[in-house]
Short mmCIF file of C-alpha atoms in Angstrom, two decimals:
data_model
loop_
_atom_site.label_atom_id
_atom_site.label_comp_id
_atom_site.label_asym_id
_atom_site.label_seq_id
_atom_site.Cartn_x
_atom_site.Cartn_y
_atom_site.Cartn_z
CA UNK A 1 0.01 0.02 0.02
CA UNK A 2 1.16 3.51 -0.78
CA UNK A 3 2.92 5.45 1.95
CA UNK A 4 2.33 8.95 0.40
CA UNK A 5 5.33 8.66 -2.00
CA UNK A 6 5.69 11.05 -4.78
CA UNK A 7 5.48 9.59 -8.32
CA UNK A 8 6.60 11.72 -11.18
CA UNK A 9 4.58 10.77 -14.35
CA UNK A 10 6.38 11.89 -17.43
CA UNK A 11 4.05 11.33 -20.39
CA UNK A 12 3.28 13.56 -23.41
CA UNK A 13 -0.30 12.10 -23.96
CA UNK A 14 -2.52 14.21 -21.81
CA UNK A 15 -5.25 11.47 -21.53
CA UNK A 16 -2.81 8.77 -20.49
CA UNK A 17 -1.11 11.00 -18.06
CA UNK A 18 -4.40 12.07 -16.43
CA UNK A 19 -5.61 8.48 -16.12
CA UNK A 20 -2.27 7.37 -14.55
CA UNK A 21 -2.19 10.27 -12.17
CA UNK A 22 -5.76 9.63 -11.11
CA UNK A 23 -5.04 5.95 -10.50
CA UNK A 24 -1.99 6.75 -8.42
CA UNK A 25 -3.80 9.32 -6.27
CA UNK A 26 -6.63 6.88 -5.77
CA UNK A 27 -4.09 4.37 -4.43
CA UNK A 28 -2.57 6.86 -1.94
CA UNK A 29 0.27 8.19 -3.94
CA UNK A 30 1.18 11.74 -4.60
CA UNK A 31 1.48 12.39 -8.34
CA UNK A 32 3.35 15.14 -10.26
CA UNK A 33 2.92 15.46 -13.95
CA UNK A 34 5.28 16.36 -16.75
CA UNK A 35 4.39 16.57 -20.42
CA UNK A 36 7.96 16.85 -21.68
CA UNK A 37 11.52 15.94 -20.65
CA UNK A 38 12.48 19.64 -19.71
CA UNK A 39 9.44 19.78 -17.36
CA UNK A 40 10.34 16.47 -15.74
CA UNK A 41 13.86 17.71 -15.03
CA UNK A 42 12.47 20.93 -13.56
CA UNK A 43 10.08 19.11 -11.33
CA UNK A 44 12.53 16.49 -10.12
CA UNK A 45 15.03 19.14 -9.27
CA UNK A 46 12.51 20.99 -7.04
CA UNK A 47 11.14 17.89 -5.43
CA UNK A 48 12.94 14.61 -6.03
CA UNK A 49 10.37 11.84 -6.67
CA UNK A 50 10.21 8.47 -4.97
CA UNK A 51 9.57 6.99 -8.43
CA UNK A 52 9.90 8.08 -11.99
CA UNK A 53 7.35 6.82 -14.42
CA UNK A 54 8.83 7.78 -17.85
CA UNK A 55 7.45 7.58 -21.27
CA UNK A 56 10.19 6.57 -23.74
CA UNK A 57 9.13 8.96 -26.52
CA UNK A 58 8.59 12.62 -25.48
CA UNK A 59 8.30 15.66 -27.72
CA UNK A 60 11.76 17.09 -26.70
CA UNK A 61 13.99 14.33 -25.49
CA UNK A 62 13.55 10.67 -24.77
CA UNK A 63 12.59 9.27 -21.34
CA UNK A 64 16.02 7.68 -21.25
CA UNK A 65 17.69 11.01 -21.78
CA UNK A 66 15.63 12.49 -18.93
CA UNK A 67 16.88 9.58 -16.82
CA UNK A 68 20.49 10.21 -17.87
CA UNK A 69 20.29 13.79 -16.98
CA UNK A 70 18.72 12.97 -13.58
CA UNK A 71 21.31 10.40 -12.80
CA UNK A 72 24.08 12.83 -13.72
CA UNK A 73 22.50 15.35 -11.35
CA UNK A 74 22.52 12.76 -8.48
CA UNK A 75 18.84 11.74 -8.58
CA UNK A 76 18.72 7.94 -7.71
CA UNK A 77 14.97 7.53 -7.78
CA UNK A 78 13.88 4.24 -9.16
CA UNK A 79 12.53 4.57 -12.72
CA UNK A 80 9.94 2.68 -14.74
CA UNK A 81 9.88 3.04 -18.50
CA UNK A 82 6.59 3.13 -20.37
CA UNK A 83 6.56 2.56 -24.11
CA UNK A 84 4.44 1.39 -27.03
CA UNK A 85 7.53 0.46 -29.00
CA UNK A 86 9.27 -2.18 -27.02
CA UNK A 87 12.39 -3.85 -28.16
CA UNK A 88 15.10 -5.93 -26.66
CA UNK A 89 17.79 -3.26 -27.41
CA UNK A 90 15.70 -0.61 -25.71
CA UNK A 91 15.17 -2.84 -22.71
CA UNK A 92 18.93 -3.53 -22.40
CA UNK A 93 19.81 0.24 -22.52
CA UNK A 94 16.99 1.00 -19.99
CA UNK A 95 18.33 -1.71 -17.60
CA UNK A 96 21.82 -0.42 -17.82
CA UNK A 97 20.59 3.12 -16.76
CA UNK A 98 18.88 1.51 -13.75
CA UNK A 99 15.32 1.27 -15.03
CA UNK A 100 13.54 -1.01 -12.58
CA UNK A 101 10.71 -2.15 -14.77
CA UNK A 102 9.44 -1.76 -18.32
CA UNK A 103 5.75 -1.38 -19.02
CA UNK A 104 4.38 -2.01 -22.60
CA UNK A 105 1.47 0.26 -23.48
CA UNK A 106 -1.39 -0.31 -22.94
CA UNK A 107 -0.80 -1.66 -19.52
CA UNK A 108 -3.23 -2.60 -16.77
CA UNK A 109 -3.76 -1.02 -13.47
CA UNK A 110 -2.34 -4.17 -11.88
CA UNK A 111 0.73 -4.15 -14.00
CA UNK A 112 1.37 -0.46 -13.10
CA UNK A 113 0.97 -0.95 -9.31
CA UNK A 114 3.02 -4.14 -9.29
CA UNK A 115 5.81 -2.32 -11.07
CA UNK A 116 5.66 0.63 -8.67
CA UNK A 117 5.55 -1.59 -5.57
CA UNK A 118 8.65 -3.44 -6.81
CA UNK A 119 10.38 -0.14 -7.57
CA UNK A 120 9.62 1.12 -4.04
CA UNK A 121 10.55 -2.00 -2.16
CA UNK A 122 14.20 -1.10 -1.78
CA UNK A 123 13.83 2.52 -0.81
CA UNK A 124 11.12 1.62 1.68
CA UNK A 125 13.47 -0.99 3.28
CA UNK A 126 16.29 1.59 3.25
CA UNK A 127 14.14 4.12 5.14
CA UNK A 128 12.92 1.47 7.60
CA UNK A 129 16.51 0.34 8.21
CA UNK A 130 17.54 3.99 8.89
CA UNK A 131 14.68 4.48 11.33
CA UNK A 132 15.59 1.20 13.14
CA UNK A 133 19.27 2.25 13.34
CA UNK A 134 18.21 5.53 14.79
CA UNK A 135 15.92 3.83 17.37
CA UNK A 136 18.63 1.37 18.26
CA UNK A 137 21.11 4.27 18.87
CA UNK A 138 18.48 5.94 21.16
CA UNK A 139 17.83 2.72 22.95
CA UNK A 140 21.57 2.26 23.44
CA UNK A 141 21.88 5.70 24.80
CA UNK A 142 19.12 5.12 27.29
CA UNK A 143 20.64 1.83 28.25
CA UNK A 144 24.01 3.47 28.86
CA UNK A 145 22.28 6.01 31.06
CA UNK A 146 20.57 3.38 33.06
CA UNK A 147 23.83 1.33 33.33
CA UNK A 148 25.47 4.53 34.80
CA UNK A 149 22.62 4.74 37.34
CA UNK A 150 23.07 1.10 38.28
CA UNK A 151 26.88 1.71 38.94
CA UNK A 152 25.94 4.68 41.19
CA UNK A 153 23.36 2.47 43.08
CA UNK A 154 25.93 -0.32 43.45
CA UNK A 155 28.48 2.15 44.76
CA UNK A 156 26.02 3.47 47.28
CA UNK A 157 25.10 -0.11 48.39
CA UNK A 158 28.83 -0.82 48.79
CA UNK A 159 29.27 2.24 51.04
CA UNK A 160 26.22 1.23 53.05
CA UNK A 161 27.58 -2.33 53.37
CA UNK A 162 30.86 -0.95 54.58
CA UNK A 163 29.09 1.38 57.12
CA UNK A 164 27.05 -1.58 58.44
CA UNK A 165 30.28 -3.55 58.93
CA UNK A 166 31.82 -0.65 60.76
CA UNK A 167 28.77 -0.31 62.96
CA UNK A 168 28.87 -3.98 63.94
CA UNK A 169 32.61 -3.69 64.87
CA UNK A 170 31.94 -0.76 67.18
CA UNK A 171 29.12 -2.22 69.33
CA UNK A 172 30.48 -0.81 72.49
CA UNK A 173 29.75 2.76 71.40
CA UNK A 174 26.31 4.18 71.43
CA UNK A 175 24.46 4.30 68.12
CA UNK A 176 24.68 8.02 67.59
CA UNK A 177 28.39 7.98 67.93
CA UNK A 178 28.78 5.07 65.58
CA UNK A 179 26.58 6.68 62.84
CA UNK A 180 28.41 9.90 63.21
CA UNK A 181 31.75 8.26 62.80
CA UNK A 182 30.59 6.13 59.96
CA UNK A 183 29.40 9.23 58.06
CA UNK A 184 32.72 10.96 58.34
#
């Protein structure tokens, strides 16, 4: 299920883009739209998406060129390539660029969401791992604080044990004198 992740839909066909964005939003995702490569680059720079959904053929540059430019700029968002003109050569180039999945148009809603969920699996695990590491560090810090308190309590108990021993050895003196001497 979606965790409010941002999907950047880069598709020149307005109808396809609108339907895909509507499906994504209905499934709990945030959707940003770009009708051309330049717009995709602009949007991704402002707000890096959790997943790139790229059409291969755009009016200005190809979806793979968009991906190359984003990768060169440091964007490591998982990408899914959408195309109506699939070929083995295109698939190989796309995979070398880090495309996580390849959807042939027309694709079903189930195919789309399966591809997105697979693309998001690793980043979600990375976020959960980071959160768990932070929680472990906090728990370790609290444990260290408690261990320090235990050491202080043990030291206090050792002093009391010593004082009790001293009191037992000095039975001939009255209690007030013994306590006074022990506290010195």
